[in-house]
Tab-separated table of C-alpha atoms and ligand atoms in Angstrom:
chain	number	residue	atom	x	y	z
A	1	UNK	CA	8.659	48.103	-41.375
A	2	UNK	CA	11.612	45.371	-41.164
A	3	UNK	CA	15.550	46.057	-42.850
A	4	UNK	CA	15.555	42.972	-44.330
A	5	UNK	CA	19.577	42.278	-45.831
A	6	UNK	CA	19.666	40.104	-48.914
A	7	UNK	CA	23.199	38.831	-49.587
A	8	UNK	CA	24.021	37.618	-52.938
A	9	UNK	CA	20.847	39.390	-54.334
A	10	UNK	CA	22.549	39.638	-58.179
A	11	UNK	CA	22.783	36.300	-58.609
A	12	UNK	CA	20.692	33.514	-59.716
A	13	UNK	CA	18.666	32.466	-56.940
A	14	UNK	CA	18.751	35.373	-54.601
A	15	UNK	CA	17.528	37.643	-57.734
A	16	UNK	CA	14.351	35.667	-57.748
A	17	UNK	CA	14.573	36.147	-53.891
A	18	UNK	CA	14.821	40.170	-53.996
A	19	UNK	CA	12.250	39.892	-56.398
A	20	UNK	CA	9.460	38.046	-54.704
A	21	UNK	CA	10.091	39.685	-51.692
A	22	UNK	CA	10.094	43.231	-52.509
A	23	UNK	CA	6.829	42.470	-54.929
A	24	UNK	CA	5.300	40.588	-51.860
A	25	UNK	CA	5.865	42.925	-49.067
A	26	UNK	CA	5.719	46.436	-49.581
A	27	UNK	CA	6.139	47.610	-45.912
A	28	UNK	CA	9.830	45.535	-46.001
A	29	UNK	CA	12.636	47.622	-46.456
A	30	UNK	CA	15.221	45.152	-48.217
A	31	UNK	CA	18.429	45.740	-48.827
A	32	UNK	CA	20.315	43.679	-51.362
A	33	UNK	CA	24.100	43.399	-50.757
A	34	UNK	CA	26.166	41.951	-53.628
A	35	UNK	CA	30.107	42.624	-54.200
A	36	UNK	CA	29.000	41.937	-58.433
A	37	UNK	CA	30.993	38.893	-59.061
A	38	UNK	CA	31.078	37.521	-62.513
A	39	UNK	CA	28.340	35.344	-61.408
A	40	UNK	CA	26.440	38.824	-60.317
A	41	UNK	CA	24.085	40.181	-62.500
A	42	UNK	CA	21.910	43.332	-61.972
A	43	UNK	CA	19.780	43.200	-65.332
A	44	UNK	CA	18.256	39.807	-63.289
A	45	UNK	CA	16.638	42.807	-61.440
A	46	UNK	CA	15.909	45.597	-63.538
A	47	UNK	CA	11.675	44.738	-63.412
A	48	UNK	CA	11.751	46.086	-60.039
A	49	UNK	CA	15.125	48.144	-59.094
A	50	UNK	CA	13.218	51.570	-59.206
A	51	UNK	CA	10.652	50.449	-56.407
A	52	UNK	CA	10.881	52.189	-53.119
A	53	UNK	CA	11.376	49.367	-50.890
A	54	UNK	CA	14.523	48.241	-52.621
A	55	UNK	CA	18.099	49.306	-52.375
A	56	UNK	CA	21.157	47.898	-53.949
A	57	UNK	CA	24.655	47.961	-51.682
A	58	UNK	CA	27.871	47.018	-53.566
A	59	UNK	CA	29.653	45.083	-50.878
A	60	UNK	CA	31.961	42.426	-50.186
A	61	UNK	CA	30.781	40.335	-46.986
A	62	UNK	CA	34.623	39.507	-46.145
A	63	UNK	CA	34.628	43.368	-45.940
A	64	UNK	CA	33.994	43.297	-41.885
A	65	UNK	CA	34.265	46.747	-41.668
A	66	UNK	CA	31.921	47.706	-44.594
A	67	UNK	CA	29.386	45.008	-43.450
A	68	UNK	CA	29.059	46.621	-39.664
A	69	UNK	CA	28.530	50.191	-41.479
A	70	UNK	CA	25.422	48.507	-43.912
A	71	UNK	CA	24.128	46.994	-40.356
A	72	UNK	CA	24.370	50.438	-38.761
A	73	UNK	CA	23.210	52.352	-41.734
A	74	UNK	CA	20.343	50.107	-42.670
A	75	UNK	CA	19.274	48.935	-38.913
A	76	UNK	CA	19.099	45.920	-40.445
A	77	UNK	CA	16.929	43.595	-38.588
A	78	UNK	CA	17.211	40.292	-40.588
A	79	UNK	CA	19.421	38.706	-42.690
A	80	UNK	CA	18.713	36.574	-45.541
A	81	UNK	CA	22.376	34.716	-46.416
A	82	UNK	CA	22.903	33.896	-50.280
A	83	UNK	CA	26.253	35.175	-51.151
A	84	UNK	CA	28.408	32.383	-52.303
A	85	UNK	CA	31.195	31.479	-54.502
A	86	UNK	CA	28.405	28.595	-55.872
A	87	UNK	CA	30.216	26.303	-59.009
A	88	UNK	CA	31.834	23.146	-58.210
A	89	UNK	CA	34.096	23.196	-60.902
A	90	UNK	CA	35.822	26.428	-60.024
A	91	UNK	CA	35.678	25.220	-56.168
A	92	UNK	CA	38.341	22.075	-57.819
A	93	UNK	CA	40.486	25.021	-59.347
A	94	UNK	CA	40.351	27.554	-56.642
A	95	UNK	CA	39.251	26.278	-53.387
A	96	UNK	CA	40.833	29.302	-51.724
A	97	UNK	CA	37.814	31.997	-52.957
A	98	UNK	CA	35.708	29.261	-51.711
A	99	UNK	CA	36.922	29.302	-48.293
A	100	UNK	CA	37.372	33.136	-48.181
A	101	UNK	CA	33.851	34.042	-49.473
A	102	UNK	CA	31.360	31.082	-48.158
A	103	UNK	CA	33.657	30.694	-44.228
A	104	UNK	CA	35.154	33.715	-43.994
A	105	UNK	CA	32.304	35.946	-45.429
A	106	UNK	CA	30.436	34.059	-43.768
A	107	UNK	CA	31.790	34.750	-40.193
A	108	UNK	CA	31.728	38.679	-40.786
A	109	UNK	CA	28.333	38.657	-41.397
A	110	UNK	CA	27.542	36.638	-38.657
A	111	UNK	CA	29.739	38.796	-36.322
A	112	UNK	CA	28.248	41.717	-37.484
A	113	UNK	CA	24.824	40.656	-37.030
A	114	UNK	CA	26.164	39.877	-33.447
A	115	UNK	CA	27.910	43.088	-32.519
A	116	UNK	CA	24.988	45.059	-34.099
A	117	UNK	CA	22.302	43.220	-32.228
A	118	UNK	CA	23.983	43.250	-29.557
A	119	UNK	CA	22.203	40.768	-27.423
A	120	UNK	CA	18.773	42.124	-28.377
A	121	UNK	CA	17.595	38.942	-30.320
A	122	UNK	CA	13.963	39.605	-30.507
A	123	UNK	CA	12.414	40.062	-33.774
A	124	UNK	CA	15.867	39.163	-35.339
A	125	UNK	CA	16.851	36.438	-37.632
A	126	UNK	CA	20.061	35.292	-39.289
A	127	UNK	CA	18.521	32.755	-42.302
A	128	UNK	CA	21.259	31.042	-43.690
A	129	UNK	CA	20.663	29.540	-47.324
A	130	UNK	CA	22.853	25.889	-47.997
A	131	UNK	CA	22.679	23.573	-50.369
A	132	UNK	CA	22.146	19.408	-49.778
A	133	UNK	CA	25.519	18.163	-51.042
A	134	UNK	CA	26.695	19.511	-48.170
A	135	UNK	CA	25.385	15.712	-47.000
A	136	UNK	CA	27.758	13.842	-49.641
A	137	UNK	CA	26.441	11.116	-51.916
A	138	UNK	CA	23.795	8.791	-51.519
A	139	UNK	CA	23.787	5.202	-53.202
A	140	UNK	CA	20.610	3.970	-55.306
A	141	UNK	CA	18.709	4.383	-52.277
A	142	UNK	CA	17.432	6.692	-50.120
A	143	UNK	CA	17.433	10.125	-48.820
A	144	UNK	CA	19.006	13.248	-47.122
A	145	UNK	CA	16.797	14.171	-44.294
A	146	UNK	CA	17.759	17.014	-41.586
A	147	UNK	CA	19.301	14.491	-39.519
A	148	UNK	CA	21.741	12.976	-41.738
A	149	UNK	CA	25.566	13.486	-41.431
A	150	UNK	CA	27.659	15.938	-43.278
A	151	UNK	CA	30.127	14.754	-45.844
A	152	UNK	CA	31.095	17.327	-48.337
A	153	UNK	CA	33.363	15.471	-51.328
A	154	UNK	CA	34.273	19.025	-52.988
A	155	UNK	CA	35.863	22.221	-51.579
A	156	UNK	CA	32.422	23.603	-52.500
A	157	UNK	CA	30.238	21.686	-50.377
A	158	UNK	CA	32.993	21.265	-47.513
A	159	UNK	CA	33.002	25.540	-47.603
A	160	UNK	CA	29.254	25.555	-47.937
A	161	UNK	CA	29.474	22.641	-44.736
A	162	UNK	CA	31.550	24.753	-42.713
A	163	UNK	CA	29.806	27.889	-42.793
A	164	UNK	CA	26.563	25.779	-41.647
A	165	UNK	CA	28.872	24.886	-38.898
A	166	UNK	CA	29.742	28.687	-38.122
A	167	UNK	CA	25.504	29.908	-38.260
A	168	UNK	CA	24.831	26.776	-35.240
A	169	UNK	CA	27.563	27.461	-33.265
A	170	UNK	CA	26.436	31.648	-33.155
A	171	UNK	CA	23.261	30.056	-32.300
A	172	UNK	CA	24.305	27.740	-29.415
A	173	UNK	CA	27.597	30.164	-28.261
A	174	UNK	CA	25.924	33.522	-28.616
A	175	UNK	CA	22.195	32.999	-28.490
A	176	UNK	CA	22.095	34.265	-32.371
A	177	UNK	CA	18.519	33.360	-33.569
A	178	UNK	CA	19.302	31.646	-36.902
A	179	UNK	CA	17.701	29.029	-39.580
A	180	UNK	CA	19.156	26.993	-41.820
A	181	UNK	CA	17.622	25.827	-44.975
A	182	UNK	CA	19.324	23.112	-47.520
A	183	UNK	CA	18.394	22.886	-51.033
A	184	UNK	CA	18.543	20.454	-54.289
A	185	UNK	CA	19.953	21.797	-57.696
A	186	UNK	CA	17.784	24.608	-58.886
A	187	UNK	CA	16.820	25.725	-62.507
A	188	UNK	CA	15.079	28.680	-64.163
A	189	UNK	CA	15.431	31.808	-65.349
A	190	UNK	CA	18.735	34.275	-64.758
A	191	UNK	CA	20.559	31.192	-64.435
A	192	UNK	CA	24.348	32.031	-64.978
A	193	UNK	CA	25.263	29.649	-68.607
A	194	UNK	CA	28.258	27.967	-66.738
A	195	UNK	CA	25.889	25.508	-64.808
A	196	UNK	CA	24.081	22.496	-66.644
A	197	UNK	CA	20.953	23.200	-67.612
A	198	UNK	CA	21.489	26.900	-69.041
A	199	UNK	CA	24.544	26.212	-70.994
A	200	UNK	CA	23.214	23.168	-72.575
A	201	UNK	CA	20.083	24.707	-73.746
A	202	UNK	CA	22.479	27.640	-74.973
A	203	UNK	CA	25.275	24.987	-76.917
A	204	UNK	CA	22.040	22.575	-77.992
A	205	UNK	CA	20.339	26.146	-79.533
A	206	UNK	CA	24.018	27.049	-81.226
A	207	UNK	CA	24.523	23.664	-82.129
A	208	UNK	CA	27.647	23.187	-79.704
A	209	UNK	CA	28.442	19.616	-78.401
A	210	UNK	CA	26.749	18.825	-75.125
A	211	UNK	CA	30.024	17.992	-72.678
A	212	UNK	CA	28.372	14.870	-70.087
A	213	UNK	CA	30.688	14.259	-67.263
A	214	UNK	CA	31.784	10.451	-67.209
A	215	UNK	CA	28.391	8.040	-68.500
A	216	UNK	CA	25.595	10.600	-67.422
A	217	UNK	CA	24.980	8.877	-64.772
A	218	UNK	CA	24.872	10.748	-61.670
A	219	UNK	CA	21.632	11.724	-60.480
A	220	UNK	CA	20.366	14.999	-58.884
A	221	UNK	CA	16.761	16.591	-57.276
A	222	UNK	CA	16.215	19.383	-59.424
A	223	UNK	CA	13.748	22.203	-58.421
A	224	UNK	CA	12.207	25.405	-60.248
A	225	UNK	CA	13.806	28.573	-58.864
A	226	UNK	CA	10.762	30.546	-57.941
A	227	UNK	CA	9.821	27.135	-55.556
A	228	UNK	CA	13.224	27.712	-54.009
A	229	UNK	CA	12.489	31.691	-53.541
A	230	UNK	CA	9.094	30.666	-52.190
A	231	UNK	CA	10.057	27.987	-49.767
A	232	UNK	CA	12.710	30.347	-47.954
A	233	UNK	CA	9.860	33.006	-47.897
A	234	UNK	CA	7.863	30.676	-45.894
A	235	UNK	CA	10.627	29.336	-43.752
A	236	UNK	CA	12.052	32.795	-43.226
A	237	UNK	CA	8.755	33.855	-41.382
A	238	UNK	CA	7.549	30.446	-39.836
A	239	UNK	CA	10.826	28.869	-39.420
A	240	UNK	CA	11.476	27.451	-35.903
A	241	UNK	CA	14.357	29.643	-34.551
A	242	UNK	CA	17.791	26.961	-34.525
A	243	UNK	CA	16.262	24.308	-37.118
A	244	UNK	CA	17.174	22.850	-40.576
A	245	UNK	CA	14.828	22.660	-43.294
A	246	UNK	CA	15.838	20.571	-46.314
A	247	UNK	CA	14.002	21.579	-49.528
A	248	UNK	CA	13.735	19.526	-52.933
A	249	UNK	CA	11.766	18.720	-55.566
A	250	UNK	CA	11.403	14.934	-55.586
A	251	UNK	CA	12.413	15.085	-58.451
A	252	UNK	CA	15.661	12.737	-59.453
A	253	UNK	CA	17.001	12.579	-62.761
A	254	UNK	CA	19.872	10.981	-64.434
A	255	UNK	CA	22.021	13.581	-65.744
A	256	UNK	CA	21.904	12.009	-69.396
A	257	UNK	CA	18.372	11.413	-68.961
A	258	UNK	CA	17.740	15.260	-67.938
A	259	UNK	CA	19.587	15.718	-71.195
A	260	UNK	CA	17.249	14.221	-73.300
A	261	UNK	CA	14.293	16.117	-72.288
A	262	UNK	CA	16.571	19.125	-72.976
A	263	UNK	CA	17.194	18.080	-76.388
A	264	UNK	CA	13.654	17.324	-77.126
A	265	UNK	CA	12.265	20.879	-75.727
A	266	UNK	CA	14.364	22.891	-77.475
A	267	UNK	CA	14.485	20.893	-80.711
A	268	UNK	CA	10.403	20.985	-80.487
A	269	UNK	CA	10.523	24.660	-79.848
A	270	UNK	CA	13.167	25.624	-82.481
A	271	UNK	CA	11.226	23.813	-85.030
A	272	UNK	CA	14.356	20.896	-85.323
A	273	UNK	CA	13.007	17.143	-85.412
A	274	UNK	CA	12.596	16.317	-81.957
A	275	UNK	CA	15.566	14.255	-80.575
A	276	UNK	CA	17.923	14.957	-83.351
A	277	UNK	CA	20.539	17.604	-81.229
A	278	UNK	CA	21.353	14.027	-79.518
A	279	UNK	CA	23.796	13.687	-81.815
A	280	UNK	CA	26.120	16.416	-79.792
A	281	UNK	CA	26.151	14.377	-76.797
A	282	UNK	CA	30.199	14.321	-76.036
A	283	UNK	CA	30.875	12.331	-73.053
A	284	UNK	CA	34.030	13.935	-71.082
A	285	UNK	CA	36.293	12.770	-68.109
A	286	UNK	CA	34.259	12.685	-65.121
A	287	UNK	CA	34.214	15.492	-62.689
A	288	UNK	CA	36.975	14.876	-59.992
A	289	UNK	CA	35.043	13.708	-56.677
A	290	UNK	CA	31.865	13.217	-58.456
A	291	UNK	CA	28.820	12.680	-56.097
A	292	UNK	CA	26.638	10.015	-57.484
A	293	UNK	CA	23.085	10.896	-56.022
A	294	UNK	CA	21.532	13.546	-54.153
A	295	UNK	CA	17.810	13.297	-53.157
A	296	UNK	CA	16.040	15.359	-50.934
A	297	UNK	CA	13.554	14.251	-48.416
A	298	UNK	CA	11.394	17.640	-47.723
A	299	UNK	CA	8.362	16.320	-45.530
A	300	UNK	CA	9.745	18.088	-42.733
A	301	UNK	CA	9.217	21.566	-45.094
A	302	UNK	CA	5.961	20.325	-46.331
A	303	UNK	CA	4.293	18.838	-42.928
A	304	UNK	CA	5.451	21.188	-40.390
A	305	UNK	CA	4.767	24.794	-42.774
A	306	UNK	CA	2.819	23.381	-45.629
A	307	UNK	CA	5.097	24.275	-48.595
A	308	UNK	CA	5.275	21.745	-51.575
A	309	UNK	CA	6.697	22.437	-55.438
A	310	UNK	CA	3.941	24.202	-57.226
A	311	UNK	CA	5.505	22.947	-60.824
A	312	UNK	CA	5.817	19.650	-62.435
A	313	UNK	CA	9.356	19.210	-64.058
A	314	UNK	CA	8.434	18.932	-67.513
A	315	UNK	CA	6.242	21.980	-67.100
A	316	UNK	CA	9.515	23.919	-65.342
A	317	UNK	CA	11.925	22.923	-67.744
A	318	UNK	CA	9.280	24.157	-70.751
A	319	UNK	CA	9.062	27.617	-68.949
A	320	UNK	CA	12.896	27.562	-68.481
A	321	UNK	CA	13.591	26.563	-71.916
A	322	UNK	CA	11.087	29.455	-73.313
A	323	UNK	CA	12.389	32.042	-71.065
A	324	UNK	CA	16.128	31.611	-72.343
A	325	UNK	CA	14.966	30.878	-75.967
A	326	UNK	CA	13.164	34.605	-75.935
A	327	UNK	CA	15.762	36.357	-73.661
A	328	UNK	CA	18.573	36.119	-76.228
A	329	UNK	CA	19.969	39.500	-75.357
A	330	UNK	CA	20.370	38.544	-71.818
A	331	UNK	CA	22.291	35.122	-72.135
A	332	UNK	CA	23.919	37.153	-75.013
A	333	UNK	CA	25.519	39.728	-72.674
A	334	UNK	CA	26.306	37.189	-70.167
A	335	UNK	CA	28.603	35.008	-72.569
A	336	UNK	CA	30.348	38.204	-73.726
A	337	UNK	CA	30.931	39.609	-70.441
A	338	UNK	CA	28.860	42.721	-71.433
A	339	UNK	CA	26.186	42.630	-68.404
A	340	UNK	CA	29.396	43.785	-65.868
A	341	UNK	CA	28.967	47.241	-67.567
A	342	UNK	CA	25.133	47.390	-66.366
A	343	UNK	CA	26.595	48.323	-62.585
A	344	UNK	CA	28.776	51.390	-64.372
A	345	UNK	CA	25.879	51.926	-66.410
A	346	UNK	CA	23.276	52.697	-63.807
A	347	UNK	CA	24.836	53.229	-60.144
A	348	UNK	CA	27.897	54.998	-61.199
A	349	UNK	CA	27.459	58.749	-60.653
B	401	NAD	N1	22.317	27.114	-57.298
B	401	NAD	C1	21.916	25.951	-57.186
B	401	NAD	O1	21.705	25.351	-57.247
B	401	NAD	C2	22.116	25.859	-55.394
B	401	NAD	C3	21.335	24.791	-54.752
B	401	NAD	C4	21.253	24.954	-52.780
B	401	NAD	C5	21.807	26.103	-52.338
B	401	NAD	N2	22.183	26.976	-53.024
B	401	NAD	C6	23.256	28.209	-52.575
B	401	NAD	O2	22.308	29.088	-52.763
B	401	NAD	C7	23.161	30.754	-52.686
B	401	NAD	C8	22.721	31.431	-53.943
B	401	NAD	O3	23.354	30.438	-54.741
B	401	NAD	P1	23.353	30.997	-56.643
B	401	NAD	O4	23.127	29.443	-57.548
B	401	NAD	O5	22.244	32.247	-56.725
B	401	NAD	O6	24.905	31.765	-56.912
B	401	NAD	P2	25.173	32.853	-58.147
B	401	NAD	O7	26.602	32.206	-57.944
B	401	NAD	O8	24.211	33.023	-59.068
B	401	NAD	O9	24.908	34.106	-57.630
B	401	NAD	C9	25.971	34.531	-55.935
B	401	NAD	C10	26.073	35.964	-55.811
B	401	NAD	O10	26.786	36.375	-54.934
B	401	NAD	C11	27.312	37.098	-54.758
B	401	NAD	N3	28.699	37.192	-54.271
B	401	NAD	C12	29.801	35.924	-54.510
B	401	NAD	N4	30.573	36.530	-53.484
B	401	NAD	C13	30.361	37.659	-52.666
B	401	NAD	C14	31.030	38.474	-51.883
B	401	NAD	N5	32.095	38.077	-51.649
B	401	NAD	N6	30.240	39.713	-51.356
B	401	NAD	C15	29.222	39.727	-51.776
B	401	NAD	N7	28.560	39.134	-52.862
B	401	NAD	C16	29.172	38.112	-53.265
B	401	NAD	C17	27.664	37.415	-56.481
B	401	NAD	O11	27.832	38.170	-57.207
B	401	NAD	C18	26.483	37.032	-56.864
B	401	NAD	O12	25.719	37.738	-56.922
B	401	NAD	C19	24.634	29.996	-52.721
B	401	NAD	O13	24.157	30.764	-51.386
B	401	NAD	C20	24.428	28.523	-52.883
B	401	NAD	O14	25.658	27.762	-52.280
B	401	NAD	C21	22.316	26.908	-54.457
């Protein structure tokens, strides 16, 4: 029996990881710790919430005493830490909450793990999930490798970079067994529709304007979220302690080209003339500090642990668009704020 604490399990990537772990490892107990900010939605986990090896704990990772109690109550032996403030635009408006959750919250978890495990580190692991945005911006050429120097530009990436440094510091100073992965942009089902792909799918469906930053020339490397969850599973079980693994799809898209693919896909699936929604594209002032290009070299993960993305992008985007078109109730509940009542209905006695 392993008792695995997954933080941020009600969020986008966390919910895919919790589902994978609960279904794949009936012998593990998966404890989902999440404070349920606007980005946390327990309805993402409806299909597994009654499973015997799944528990939900509502807790703020910054609440050190409560986190310590959770380590004790559930005899936690591993952590996979995803809880974070994750939206760059919000970090520009409110950097404090990013420093609080992403830096102080990670520190509280590290300290709680250190105390709970008390030097007995055999079979223990603190796995920190991070982003490629810590590496800064690339020019037209080249890739981020695990050796690329950190150069964050937004308050979000600065807070994630800082949390990565704390994780390494706990490995180096206290011998806490850790591993870190830095992943590129994810897309797929259950993503909060403030992020580019679900926002645009929703707006295309409703014939609302599609706000494109600058000239739409920023390049991102997109990975299907279930492939990220599979990579975390592989790294959690087989990654080398103290190491870092980059996760990416070798799948670069200029924003404007990605938007055109989404437009074509949604138009086709809705029976509209393909490309007719391009008239909705509206160019807006570029995001401050907007990084030009991210591209991940995930060769190490492929060569050492045998992980590769399972989907081609066109297939992934088709699956994703279909999911949002078929799950209008989920989308409506999220956009109306109705989803926040789910916890009350399900978990308050
Ligand atoms: N989305 C991406 O493309 C991407 C790419 C690479 C890395 N990441 C990283 O993966 C992780 C998950 O990202 P996501 O897109 O699923 O984020 P998300 O915003 O969808 O989910 C974050 C989750 O964390 C929870 N949370 C926030 N603050 C908390 C706190 N103080 N205590 C407890 N729970 C709290 C929220 O309720 C939510 O459920 C983050 O650490 C992010 O930096 C994301």
